[in-house]
PDB file of C-alpha atoms in Angstrom:
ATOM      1  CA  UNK A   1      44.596  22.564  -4.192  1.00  0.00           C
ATOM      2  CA  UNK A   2      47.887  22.354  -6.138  1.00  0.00           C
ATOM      3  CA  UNK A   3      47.929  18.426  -5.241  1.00  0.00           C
ATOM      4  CA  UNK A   4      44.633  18.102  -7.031  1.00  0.00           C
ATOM      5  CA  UNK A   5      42.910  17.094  -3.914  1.00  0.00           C
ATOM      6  CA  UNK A   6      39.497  18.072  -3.270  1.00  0.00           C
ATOM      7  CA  UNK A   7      38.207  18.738   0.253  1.00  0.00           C
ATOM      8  CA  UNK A   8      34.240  18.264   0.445  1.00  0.00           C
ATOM      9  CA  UNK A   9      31.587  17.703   3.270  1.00  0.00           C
ATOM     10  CA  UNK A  10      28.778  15.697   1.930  1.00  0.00           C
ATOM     11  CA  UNK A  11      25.623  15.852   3.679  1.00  0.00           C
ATOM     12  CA  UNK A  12      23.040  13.463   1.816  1.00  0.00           C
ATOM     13  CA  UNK A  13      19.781  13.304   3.132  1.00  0.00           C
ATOM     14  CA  UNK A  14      16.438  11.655   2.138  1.00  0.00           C
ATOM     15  CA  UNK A  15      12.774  12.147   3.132  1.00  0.00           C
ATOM     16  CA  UNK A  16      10.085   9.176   3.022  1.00  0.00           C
ATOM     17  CA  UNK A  17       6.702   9.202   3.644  1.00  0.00           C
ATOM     18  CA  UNK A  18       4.692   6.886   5.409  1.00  0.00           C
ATOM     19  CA  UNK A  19       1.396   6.515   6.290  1.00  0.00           C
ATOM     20  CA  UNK A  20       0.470   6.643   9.830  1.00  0.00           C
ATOM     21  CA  UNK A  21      -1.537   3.999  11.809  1.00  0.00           C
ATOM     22  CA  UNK A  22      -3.892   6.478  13.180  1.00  0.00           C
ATOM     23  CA  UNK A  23      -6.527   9.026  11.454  1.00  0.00           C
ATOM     24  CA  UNK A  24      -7.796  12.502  12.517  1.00  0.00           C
ATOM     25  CA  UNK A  25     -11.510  12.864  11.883  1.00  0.00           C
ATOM     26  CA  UNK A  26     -11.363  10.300   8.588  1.00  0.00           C
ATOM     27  CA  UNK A  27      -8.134  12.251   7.208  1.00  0.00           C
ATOM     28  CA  UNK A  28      -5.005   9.961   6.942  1.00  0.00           C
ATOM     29  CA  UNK A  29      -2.049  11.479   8.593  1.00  0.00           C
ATOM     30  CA  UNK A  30       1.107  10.986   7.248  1.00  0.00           C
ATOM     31  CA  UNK A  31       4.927  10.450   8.395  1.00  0.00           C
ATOM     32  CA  UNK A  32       7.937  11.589   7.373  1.00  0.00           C
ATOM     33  CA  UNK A  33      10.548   9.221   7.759  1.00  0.00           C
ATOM     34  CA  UNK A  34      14.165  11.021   7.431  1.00  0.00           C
ATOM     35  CA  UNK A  35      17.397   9.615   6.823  1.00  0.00           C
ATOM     36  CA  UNK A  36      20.779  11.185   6.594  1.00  0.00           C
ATOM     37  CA  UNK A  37      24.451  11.241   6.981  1.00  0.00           C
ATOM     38  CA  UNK A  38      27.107  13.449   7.135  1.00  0.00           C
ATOM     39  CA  UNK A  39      31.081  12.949   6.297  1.00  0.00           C
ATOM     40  CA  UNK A  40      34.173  15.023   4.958  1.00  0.00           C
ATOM     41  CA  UNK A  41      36.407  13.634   2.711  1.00  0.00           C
ATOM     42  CA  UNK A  42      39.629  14.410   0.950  1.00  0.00           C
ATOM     43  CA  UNK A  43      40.201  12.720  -2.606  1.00  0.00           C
ATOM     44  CA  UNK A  44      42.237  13.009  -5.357  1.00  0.00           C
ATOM     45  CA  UNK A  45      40.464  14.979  -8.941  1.00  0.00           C
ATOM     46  CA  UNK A  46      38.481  12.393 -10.891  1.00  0.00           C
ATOM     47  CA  UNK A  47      38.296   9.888  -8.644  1.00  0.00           C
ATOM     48  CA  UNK A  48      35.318   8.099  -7.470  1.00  0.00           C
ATOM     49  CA  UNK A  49      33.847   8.579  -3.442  1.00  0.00           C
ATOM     50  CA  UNK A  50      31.227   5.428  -2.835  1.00  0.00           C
ATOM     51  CA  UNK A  51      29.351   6.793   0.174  1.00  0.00           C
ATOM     52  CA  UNK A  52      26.485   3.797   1.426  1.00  0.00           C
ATOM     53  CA  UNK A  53      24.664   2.971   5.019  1.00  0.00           C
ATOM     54  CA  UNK A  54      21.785   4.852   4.308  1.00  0.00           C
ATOM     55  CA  UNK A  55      19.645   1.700   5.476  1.00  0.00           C
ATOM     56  CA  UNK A  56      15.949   1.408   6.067  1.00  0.00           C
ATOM     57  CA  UNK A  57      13.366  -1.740   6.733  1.00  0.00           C
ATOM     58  CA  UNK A  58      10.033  -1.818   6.680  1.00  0.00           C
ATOM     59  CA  UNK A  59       7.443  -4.246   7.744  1.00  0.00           C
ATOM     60  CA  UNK A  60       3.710  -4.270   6.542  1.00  0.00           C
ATOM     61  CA  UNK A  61       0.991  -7.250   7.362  1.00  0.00           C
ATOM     62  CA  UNK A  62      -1.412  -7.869   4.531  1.00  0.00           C
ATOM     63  CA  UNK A  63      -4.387  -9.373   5.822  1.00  0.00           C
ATOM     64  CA  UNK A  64      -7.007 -10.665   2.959  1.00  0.00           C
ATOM     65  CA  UNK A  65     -10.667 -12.404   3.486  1.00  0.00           C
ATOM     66  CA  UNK A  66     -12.725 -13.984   1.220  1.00  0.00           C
ATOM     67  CA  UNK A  67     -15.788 -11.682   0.907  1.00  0.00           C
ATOM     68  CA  UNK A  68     -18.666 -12.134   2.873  1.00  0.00           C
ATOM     69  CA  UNK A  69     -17.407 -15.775   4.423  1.00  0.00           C
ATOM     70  CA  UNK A  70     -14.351 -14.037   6.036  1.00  0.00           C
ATOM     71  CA  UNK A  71     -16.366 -11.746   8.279  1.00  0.00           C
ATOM     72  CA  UNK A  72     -18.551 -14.463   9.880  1.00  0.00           C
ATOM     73  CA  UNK A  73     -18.260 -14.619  13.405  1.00  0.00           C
ATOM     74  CA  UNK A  74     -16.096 -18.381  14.801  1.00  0.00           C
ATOM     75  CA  UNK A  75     -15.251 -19.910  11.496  1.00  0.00           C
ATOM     76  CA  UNK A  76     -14.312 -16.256   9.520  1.00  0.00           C
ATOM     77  CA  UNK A  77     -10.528 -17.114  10.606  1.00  0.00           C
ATOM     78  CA  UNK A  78     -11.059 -20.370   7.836  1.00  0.00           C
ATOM     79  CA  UNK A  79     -11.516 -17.616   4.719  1.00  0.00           C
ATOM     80  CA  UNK A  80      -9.188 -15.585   6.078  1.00  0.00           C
ATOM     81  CA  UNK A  81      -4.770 -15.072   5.405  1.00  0.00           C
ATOM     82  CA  UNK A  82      -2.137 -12.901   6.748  1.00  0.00           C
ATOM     83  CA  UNK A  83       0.926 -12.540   5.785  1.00  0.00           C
ATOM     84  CA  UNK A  84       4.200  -9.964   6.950  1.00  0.00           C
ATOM     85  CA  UNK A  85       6.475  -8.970   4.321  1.00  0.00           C
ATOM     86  CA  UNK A  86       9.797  -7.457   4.723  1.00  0.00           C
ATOM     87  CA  UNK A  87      12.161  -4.858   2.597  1.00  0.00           C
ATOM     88  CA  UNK A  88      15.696  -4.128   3.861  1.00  0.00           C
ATOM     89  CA  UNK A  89      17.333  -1.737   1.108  1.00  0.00           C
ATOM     90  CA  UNK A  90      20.723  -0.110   1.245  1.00  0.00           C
ATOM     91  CA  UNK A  91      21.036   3.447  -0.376  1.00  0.00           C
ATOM     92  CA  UNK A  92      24.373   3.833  -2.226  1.00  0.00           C
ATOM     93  CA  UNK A  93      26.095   7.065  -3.243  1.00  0.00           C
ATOM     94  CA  UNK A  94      28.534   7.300  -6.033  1.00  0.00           C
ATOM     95  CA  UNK A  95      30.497  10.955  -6.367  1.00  0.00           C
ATOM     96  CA  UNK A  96      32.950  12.131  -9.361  1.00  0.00           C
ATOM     97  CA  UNK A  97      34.037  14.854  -8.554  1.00  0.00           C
ATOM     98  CA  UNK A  98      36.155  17.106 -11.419  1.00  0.00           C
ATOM     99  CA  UNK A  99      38.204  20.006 -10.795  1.00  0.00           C
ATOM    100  CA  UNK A 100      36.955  22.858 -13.895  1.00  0.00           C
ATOM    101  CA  UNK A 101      39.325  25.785 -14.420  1.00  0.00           C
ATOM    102  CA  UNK A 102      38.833  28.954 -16.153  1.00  0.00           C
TER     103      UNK A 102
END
């Protein structure tokens, strides 16, 4: 407009895939994990919109055995580790947007 405002709706949206824990006839079967958000703003030409919240976690176990000594029946759990890791991440959106005339 005349102020040099600029009216937009941002609608970000992101697609993950993850494997899933079961398995049709030896075929793995996958996921989609979707995230999104959706906002309308007003700002001023040239300036910057930071749009975040876009969160996701994830959990996976890792379990490892020594070869041969882990499988053994009462005393495989002595070759044998576990262990659970953990990623939180934060998506972050930086917009500029820039009035162009003719």
């Amino acid at each position: 407009n005349k102020e040099g405002y600029i009216t937009m709706l941002v609608q970000p949206s992101f697609t993950d895939i993850q494997e899933a824990s079961i398995s049709v006839s030896s075929n793995r079967v996958f996921n989609p994990i979707k995230r999104s958000a959706s906002t309308l703003v007003r700002i001023k030409n040239g300036q910057t919109l930071v749009l975040g919240g876009l969160l996701r976690s994830t959990e996976s176990k890792v379990v490892r055995k020594v070869p041969f000594f882990g499988y053994i029946p009462i005393v495989g759990w002595l070759f044998t580790s576990s262990s659970t890791r953990r990623v939180n991440s934060d998506l972050v959106i930086f917009i500029t947007p820039t009035i162009v005339s003719d």
